[in-house]
Tab-separated table of C-alpha atoms and ligand atoms in Angstrom:
chain	number	residue	atom	x	y	z
T	1	MET	CA	0.063	0.097	0.035
T	2	PRO	CA	1.443	3.398	-1.160
T	3	ALA	CA	2.280	5.758	1.936
T	4	PRO	CA	-0.184	8.423	2.772
T	5	ASP	CA	0.172	11.791	1.140
T	6	ARG	CA	1.455	14.581	3.418
T	7	TYR	CA	-0.095	17.814	4.085
T	8	ALA	CA	0.916	20.276	6.868
T	9	VAL	CA	-0.138	23.844	8.414
T	10	ILE	CA	2.956	26.139	8.723
T	11	GLY	CA	3.079	29.059	11.058
T	12	HIS	CA	4.574	30.788	14.036
T	13	PRO	CA	3.384	30.092	16.605
T	14	ILE	CA	1.286	27.153	15.548
T	15	ALA	CA	0.556	24.853	18.450
T	16	HIS	CA	-2.884	26.372	18.919
T	17	SER	CA	-3.947	25.312	15.436
T	18	ARG	CA	-7.117	23.090	14.965
T	19	SER	CA	-6.318	22.656	11.174
T	20	PRO	CA	-4.649	18.853	11.738
T	21	TRP	CA	-7.829	17.761	13.662
T	22	ILE	CA	-9.988	19.281	11.052
T	23	HIS	CA	-8.123	17.721	7.929
T	24	ALA	CA	-8.037	14.409	9.516
T	25	GLU	CA	-11.834	14.568	10.055
T	26	PHE	CA	-12.285	15.493	6.268
T	27	ALA	CA	-9.849	12.416	5.263
T	28	ARG	CA	-11.923	10.006	7.372
T	29	ALA	CA	-15.201	11.062	6.132
T	30	THR	CA	-14.098	11.154	2.383
T	31	GLY	CA	-11.881	7.864	2.472
T	32	GLN	CA	-8.833	9.848	1.716
T	33	SER	CA	-5.437	8.585	2.453
T	34	LEU	CA	-3.359	11.481	4.155
T	35	ILE	CA	-1.462	12.565	6.934
T	36	TYR	CA	-1.690	16.395	7.986
T	37	THR	CA	0.721	17.953	10.524
T	38	ALA	CA	1.500	21.257	11.953
T	39	ILE	CA	4.797	22.803	11.366
T	40	ASP	CA	6.280	25.928	13.515
T	41	ALA	CA	8.665	27.933	11.608
T	42	ALA	CA	10.101	31.342	12.252
T	43	PRO	CA	10.225	33.957	9.411
T	44	GLU	CA	14.007	33.265	9.037
T	45	ALA	CA	13.087	29.831	8.391
T	46	LEU	CA	10.192	29.722	6.364
T	47	SER	CA	11.882	29.211	2.883
T	48	ASP	CA	14.037	26.313	3.929
T	49	THR	CA	11.467	24.767	5.816
T	50	ILE	CA	8.852	24.989	2.845
T	51	ARG	CA	11.491	23.604	0.352
T	52	ALA	CA	12.336	20.646	2.573
T	53	PHE	CA	8.704	19.612	2.908
T	54	PHE	CA	7.930	19.401	-0.742
T	55	ASP	CA	11.506	17.868	-1.330
T	56	GLY	CA	10.487	15.436	0.901
T	57	GLY	CA	7.452	14.449	-0.927
T	58	GLY	CA	5.009	16.820	0.900
T	59	ARG	CA	1.647	17.373	-1.320
T	60	GLY	CA	0.392	20.589	0.189
T	61	LEU	CA	0.677	23.311	2.896
T	62	ASN	CA	-1.711	25.602	4.630
T	63	VAL	CA	0.115	28.960	5.541
T	64	THR	CA	-1.096	30.937	8.522
T	65	ALA	CA	0.059	33.964	10.338
T	66	PRO	CA	2.686	35.545	10.154
T	67	HIS	CA	3.728	34.169	6.835
T	68	LYS	CA	0.689	34.659	4.362
T	69	GLU	CA	2.387	37.543	2.509
T	70	ALA	CA	5.986	36.423	2.896
T	71	VAL	CA	5.380	33.046	0.985
T	72	LEU	CA	4.470	34.867	-2.240
T	73	GLU	CA	7.941	35.223	-3.147
T	74	LEU	CA	8.815	31.662	-2.746
T	75	LEU	CA	5.824	30.665	-5.211
T	76	PRO	CA	6.488	30.417	-8.978
T	77	SER	CA	2.488	30.512	-9.887
T	78	LEU	CA	-0.683	31.904	-7.980
T	79	SER	CA	-4.142	31.528	-8.296
T	80	GLU	CA	-6.164	34.511	-9.659
T	81	ARG	CA	-7.682	34.939	-6.036
T	82	ALA	CA	-4.363	34.666	-4.350
T	83	ARG	CA	-2.840	37.096	-6.921
T	84	ILE	CA	-5.728	39.687	-6.110
T	85	ALA	CA	-5.187	39.152	-2.449
T	86	GLY	CA	-1.540	39.499	-2.371
T	87	ALA	CA	-1.721	36.507	0.207
T	88	VAL	CA	-1.474	32.721	0.138
T	89	ASN	CA	-3.046	30.583	2.767
T	90	THR	CA	-2.888	27.394	0.633
T	91	ILE	CA	0.114	25.681	-1.357
T	92	ALA	CA	-0.366	22.779	-3.717
T	93	TRP	CA	2.338	20.618	-5.243
T	94	GLN	CA	1.671	20.043	-9.071
T	95	PRO	CA	2.994	17.373	-10.949
T	96	SER	CA	5.072	19.854	-13.099
T	97	GLY	CA	6.824	20.548	-9.813
T	98	ALA	CA	5.767	23.946	-9.540
T	99	LEU	CA	4.115	24.947	-6.417
T	100	LEU	CA	0.991	26.763	-6.792
T	101	GLY	CA	-0.327	29.352	-4.301
T	102	ASP	CA	-3.844	29.840	-3.563
T	103	ASN	CA	-6.071	31.819	-1.088
T	104	THR	CA	-9.258	30.226	0.223
T	105	ASP	CA	-9.556	32.504	3.361
T	106	GLY	CA	-12.108	34.979	1.657
T	107	VAL	CA	-14.617	32.325	0.132
T	108	GLY	CA	-14.301	30.354	3.595
T	109	PHE	CA	-15.330	33.669	5.552
T	110	VAL	CA	-17.967	34.610	3.017
T	111	ARG	CA	-19.390	30.812	3.360
T	112	ASP	CA	-19.509	30.962	6.909
T	113	LEU	CA	-21.464	34.034	7.102
T	114	ARG	CA	-23.821	33.162	4.541
T	115	HIS	CA	-24.600	29.475	4.616
T	116	ASN	CA	-23.661	28.808	8.173
T	117	LEU	CA	-25.103	31.863	10.080
T	118	GLY	CA	-27.417	33.404	7.519
T	119	ILE	CA	-25.938	36.644	7.322
T	120	GLU	CA	-26.127	38.720	4.152
T	121	ILE	CA	-23.246	41.385	3.500
T	122	GLU	CA	-25.050	43.115	0.592
T	123	GLY	CA	-26.027	46.559	1.460
T	124	ARG	CA	-24.008	46.646	4.819
T	125	ARG	CA	-21.407	49.142	5.794
T	126	VAL	CA	-18.560	46.954	6.906
T	127	LEU	CA	-15.720	47.794	9.102
T	128	LEU	CA	-12.638	45.359	8.508
T	129	LEU	CA	-9.945	45.571	11.400
T	130	GLY	CA	-6.305	44.608	10.486
T	131	ALA	CA	-4.509	44.937	7.223
T	132	GLY	CA	-2.484	41.655	7.526
T	133	GLY	CA	-2.460	38.511	5.321
T	134	ALA	CA	-6.255	37.471	6.562
T	135	ALA	CA	-7.536	40.818	5.752
T	136	ARG	CA	-6.145	40.804	2.208
T	137	GLY	CA	-7.645	37.469	1.456
T	138	LEU	CA	-10.996	38.574	2.754
T	139	LEU	CA	-11.392	41.678	0.683
T	140	ALA	CA	-12.051	40.581	-2.871
T	141	PRO	CA	-14.712	38.092	-1.644
T	142	LEU	CA	-16.214	40.400	0.760
T	143	LEU	CA	-16.590	43.342	-1.847
T	144	ALA	CA	-17.957	40.695	-4.480
T	145	GLU	CA	-20.987	40.506	-1.911
T	146	GLN	CA	-21.664	44.242	-2.657
T	147	PRO	CA	-21.708	45.980	0.733
T	148	LEU	CA	-22.487	49.513	0.898
T	149	GLU	CA	-18.684	50.445	1.849
T	150	VAL	CA	-15.938	48.821	3.379
T	151	VAL	CA	-13.665	50.850	5.669
T	152	ILE	CA	-10.381	49.136	6.786
T	153	ALA	CA	-8.724	50.277	9.985
T	154	ASN	CA	-5.253	49.271	11.222
T	155	ARG	CA	-2.798	50.317	13.836
T	156	GLY	CA	-0.413	51.392	10.949
T	157	ALA	CA	-3.026	53.530	8.864
T	158	ALA	CA	-0.622	53.662	5.985
T	159	ARG	CA	-0.905	50.025	5.421
T	160	ALA	CA	-4.813	50.232	5.616
T	161	CYS	CA	-4.825	52.994	3.024
T	162	GLU	CA	-2.505	50.862	0.718
T	163	LEU	CA	-4.799	47.974	1.030
T	164	ALA	CA	-7.745	50.250	0.184
T	165	THR	CA	-5.917	51.540	-2.805
T	166	ARG	CA	-5.119	48.235	-4.058
T	167	PHE	CA	-8.929	47.152	-3.761
T	168	ALA	CA	-10.361	50.444	-4.905
T	169	ALA	CA	-11.601	48.930	-8.241
T	170	PRO	CA	-13.884	46.380	-7.096
T	171	GLY	CA	-15.780	48.458	-4.669
T	172	PRO	CA	-16.119	51.256	-2.244
T	173	VAL	CA	-13.107	51.106	0.276
T	174	ARG	CA	-11.149	53.391	2.215
T	175	GLY	CA	-8.480	52.674	4.766
T	176	THR	CA	-8.123	54.541	8.216
T	177	GLY	CA	-6.346	54.552	11.699
T	178	TYR	CA	-8.371	53.788	14.718
T	179	ASN	CA	-8.567	57.187	16.053
T	180	GLU	CA	-10.642	58.330	13.151
T	181	LEU	CA	-13.417	55.540	13.631
T	182	ALA	CA	-16.834	57.197	14.691
T	183	PRO	CA	-20.373	56.666	14.844
T	184	PRO	CA	-22.922	55.831	13.103
T	185	ALA	CA	-22.776	51.850	14.017
T	186	PHE	CA	-21.349	49.536	11.045
T	187	GLY	CA	-23.525	46.790	9.778
T	188	LEU	CA	-20.634	44.304	10.081
T	189	ILE	CA	-17.249	44.267	12.031
T	190	VAL	CA	-14.712	41.782	11.267
T	191	ASN	CA	-11.846	41.471	13.640
T	192	ALA	CA	-8.958	40.143	11.291
T	193	THR	CA	-6.070	41.494	13.405
T	194	ALA	CA	-3.901	39.037	15.626
T	195	ALA	CA	-4.853	40.955	18.774
T	196	SER	CA	-7.161	38.087	19.884
T	197	MET	CA	-4.253	35.685	19.717
T	198	HIS	CA	-2.668	37.702	22.711
T	199	GLN	CA	-6.000	38.276	24.416
T	200	LEU	CA	-5.874	42.104	23.529
T	201	LEU	CA	-8.721	44.389	21.857
T	202	PRO	CA	-7.693	47.020	19.201
T	203	PRO	CA	-8.703	50.282	20.442
T	204	LEU	CA	-12.233	50.894	19.357
T	205	ALA	CA	-14.229	53.987	20.082
T	206	GLU	CA	-17.847	53.811	21.360
T	207	GLY	CA	-20.792	54.018	19.228
T	208	LEU	CA	-19.570	51.339	16.486
T	209	VAL	CA	-22.015	48.805	17.494
T	210	GLY	CA	-25.667	48.952	17.010
T	211	PRO	CA	-28.439	46.512	17.694
T	212	GLY	CA	-28.040	45.259	14.220
T	213	THR	CA	-24.497	44.954	14.087
T	214	VAL	CA	-22.785	41.595	13.210
T	215	CYS	CA	-19.465	41.158	14.928
T	216	TYR	CA	-17.297	38.327	13.633
T	217	ASP	CA	-13.743	37.569	15.047
T	218	LEU	CA	-11.403	35.559	12.694
T	219	ALA	CA	-9.654	34.207	15.925
T	220	TYR	CA	-10.733	30.894	17.451
T	221	GLY	CA	-10.370	29.198	20.592
T	222	SER	CA	-11.902	27.818	23.548
T	223	GLN	CA	-12.784	31.184	25.254
T	224	ASP	CA	-14.560	34.117	23.802
T	225	SER	CA	-11.904	36.770	22.647
T	226	PRO	CA	-11.969	40.383	24.098
T	227	PHE	CA	-13.444	41.600	20.784
T	228	VAL	CA	-16.329	39.164	21.001
T	229	ARG	CA	-17.007	40.083	24.659
T	230	TRP	CA	-16.860	43.913	23.600
T	231	ALA	CA	-19.339	43.512	20.873
T	232	ARG	CA	-21.823	41.429	22.964
T	233	GLU	CA	-21.351	44.017	25.920
T	234	ARG	CA	-22.633	46.676	23.256
T	235	GLY	CA	-25.675	44.671	22.100
T	236	ALA	CA	-24.528	43.528	18.810
T	237	ALA	CA	-27.006	41.378	16.869
T	238	LEU	CA	-24.268	38.622	16.703
T	239	SER	CA	-20.979	38.274	18.136
T	240	CYS	CA	-19.043	35.150	16.995
T	241	MET	CA	-15.550	33.793	16.582
T	242	GLY	CA	-14.068	32.419	13.397
T	243	GLY	CA	-14.324	28.485	13.933
T	244	GLY	CA	-16.835	28.378	11.137
T	245	MET	CA	-14.480	30.127	8.552
T	246	LEU	CA	-11.594	27.815	9.903
T	247	VAL	CA	-13.556	24.787	8.744
T	248	GLU	CA	-14.832	26.305	5.234
T	249	GLN	CA	-11.361	27.509	4.231
T	250	ALA	CA	-10.091	24.223	5.174
T	251	ALA	CA	-12.736	22.545	3.108
T	252	GLU	CA	-11.694	24.714	-0.017
T	253	SER	CA	-8.027	23.912	0.680
T	254	PHE	CA	-9.069	20.195	0.747
T	255	LEU	CA	-10.982	20.579	-2.490
T	256	LEU	CA	-7.790	21.938	-4.292
T	257	TRP	CA	-5.537	19.307	-3.211
T	258	ARG	CA	-7.979	16.201	-3.408
T	259	GLY	CA	-10.504	17.100	-5.876
T	260	MET	CA	-13.439	17.046	-3.618
T	261	ARG	CA	-15.040	19.136	-1.046
T	262	PRO	CA	-15.879	17.658	2.267
T	263	ASP	CA	-19.112	17.996	4.065
T	264	THR	CA	-18.359	20.820	6.590
T	265	ALA	CA	-21.366	20.777	8.651
T	266	ALA	CA	-20.694	17.456	10.607
T	267	VAL	CA	-17.004	18.863	11.140
T	268	LEU	CA	-18.236	22.151	12.573
T	269	ALA	CA	-20.595	20.632	14.849
T	270	ARG	CA	-17.887	18.653	16.410
T	271	LEU	CA	-15.361	21.551	16.311
T	272	SER	CA	-14.197	21.176	20.105
T	273	PRO	CA	-13.217	24.759	21.432
G	1	LIG	P1	-0.824	38.921	10.187
G	1	LIG	O1	0.491	38.793	11.139
G	1	LIG	O2	-0.449	38.834	8.718
G	1	LIG	O3	-1.392	40.513	10.455
G	1	LIG	C1	-1.821	40.793	11.785
G	1	LIG	C2	-2.585	42.118	11.715
G	1	LIG	O4	-3.031	42.409	13.189
G	1	LIG	C3	-2.132	43.294	11.440
G	1	LIG	O5	-3.167	44.117	10.651
G	1	LIG	C4	-1.602	44.043	12.556
G	1	LIG	O6	-1.533	45.306	12.663
G	1	LIG	C5	-2.875	43.933	13.436
G	1	LIG	N1	-2.447	43.459	14.927
G	1	LIG	C6	-1.730	42.648	15.530
G	1	LIG	N2	-1.858	42.872	16.889
G	1	LIG	C7	-2.466	44.045	17.140
G	1	LIG	C8	-3.105	44.681	18.248
G	1	LIG	N3	-2.793	44.235	19.730
G	1	LIG	N4	-3.946	45.424	18.189
G	1	LIG	C9	-4.626	45.759	16.721
G	1	LIG	N5	-3.963	45.164	15.727
G	1	LIG	C10	-3.133	44.269	15.790
G	1	LIG	O7	-1.848	37.855	10.612
G	1	LIG	P2	-2.913	37.341	9.814
G	1	LIG	O8	-3.605	38.395	8.946
G	1	LIG	O9	-2.536	36.119	9.064
G	1	LIG	O10	-4.119	36.689	10.871
G	1	LIG	C11	-4.751	37.509	11.743
G	1	LIG	C12	-5.699	36.746	12.451
G	1	LIG	O11	-6.696	36.159	11.764
G	1	LIG	C13	-5.147	35.859	13.617
G	1	LIG	O12	-5.632	35.731	14.677
G	1	LIG	C14	-5.309	34.482	12.574
G	1	LIG	O13	-5.517	33.075	13.723
G	1	LIG	C15	-6.855	34.617	12.344
G	1	LIG	N6	-7.235	34.067	11.172
G	1	LIG	C16	-8.426	32.918	11.196
G	1	LIG	C17	-8.715	32.321	10.156
G	1	LIG	C18	-9.946	31.359	10.473
G	1	LIG	O14	-10.139	30.614	9.385
G	1	LIG	N7	-10.743	31.592	11.317
G	1	LIG	C19	-8.068	32.252	8.669
G	1	LIG	C20	-6.977	33.213	8.849
G	1	LIG	C21	-6.586	34.157	9.883
G	1	LIG	P3	-0.033	46.293	12.259
G	1	LIG	O15	-0.134	46.324	10.697
G	1	LIG	O16	-0.270	47.551	12.861
G	1	LIG	O17	1.007	45.546	12.910
C-alpha cells in the first residue's frame, strides 16, 4: 500500500492550530489516505522549511500567521484569487513540480457568514479591522457581496490605506487609523487582527456597534475573545468567533488538493473549542 500523502499547516506560533484535527476528520469522512501535521517555522526559516517539506514528498501546505504575504515570493505560480489578495493560505504541489499558491480564506469567510450563519453582506457598511494576510484574503470576496462600503482600520494606518487603494476598483473601500473611527454604527465588524491571539482588543471607539451590528472575530479558541465580549456587551445582533471560517477555508483547501469538497456541517458541529 502506498504511503499516505503528506500535508501540513505552517505558522509561528502554531501549537494552537485546529487544522490537523479538521483535515483528519475530512480525510476520514471522504476515505482519503493522508497525514496532516503542524509545522512551526520562524520567518527566517520559512523558505528552507517549505523547500524541505516539498522536496521530501509533501503534497500541500496551509500557511498561517505571520507568513501569508512573505510566502508569495517563494511561489512560481498563483491562483487568480491569491494574486488579487496578495496573500496565500494554501500551497499545492503540482505534477510539473511548480508549487501553486492559492487563497481560500475569503471564500471560507463568506461561506460561513452566508451559509452557516444566514447573514447577508449586501448593503451593509463593513468595518474590517487589520491589514495583514487574513484581511487581504477577505477583501475581494467581501466586496463581491456588494456591501455599501468597506472601511479598513489598522494600527499602522498607512498599511490600511495601501490596501484600500489596491482594492479600490472592485468596490467602495477606504483605509484609516483607529483614532478616526466614529459612529454611526456599522452593519458588520470583522476583526482580522492578531490582537485576540494575545487576549488584546484593538482600540475601538464607542458607538460603532448598534442593535443590527454583526461582529465576527477571525480568531478561534476555547474562550470568547476580548473583541467578542466587547461586541456582546454593546448589544451586537451577533458576536462570534471564526471556527466556522476555519472549517470552510479548510474544506476549500481540501478541494484544491484532493478534488473533492468534504461536508463541513458535521465537522463544524464537532469542532471542540
Ligand atoms: P498578520 O500577522 O498577517 O497580520 C496581523 C494584523 O493584526 C496586522 O494588521 C496588525 O496590525 C494587527 N495587529 C496585531 N496585533 C494587534 C493589536 N494588539 N491591536 C490591533 N491590531 C493588531 O496575521 P493574519 O492576518 O494572518 O491573521 C490575523 C488573525 O486572523 C489571526 O488571529 C489568525 O489566527 C486569524 N485567522 C483566522 C482564520 C480562520 O479561518 N478563522 C483564517 C486566517 C486568519 P499592524 O499592521 O499595525 O501591525
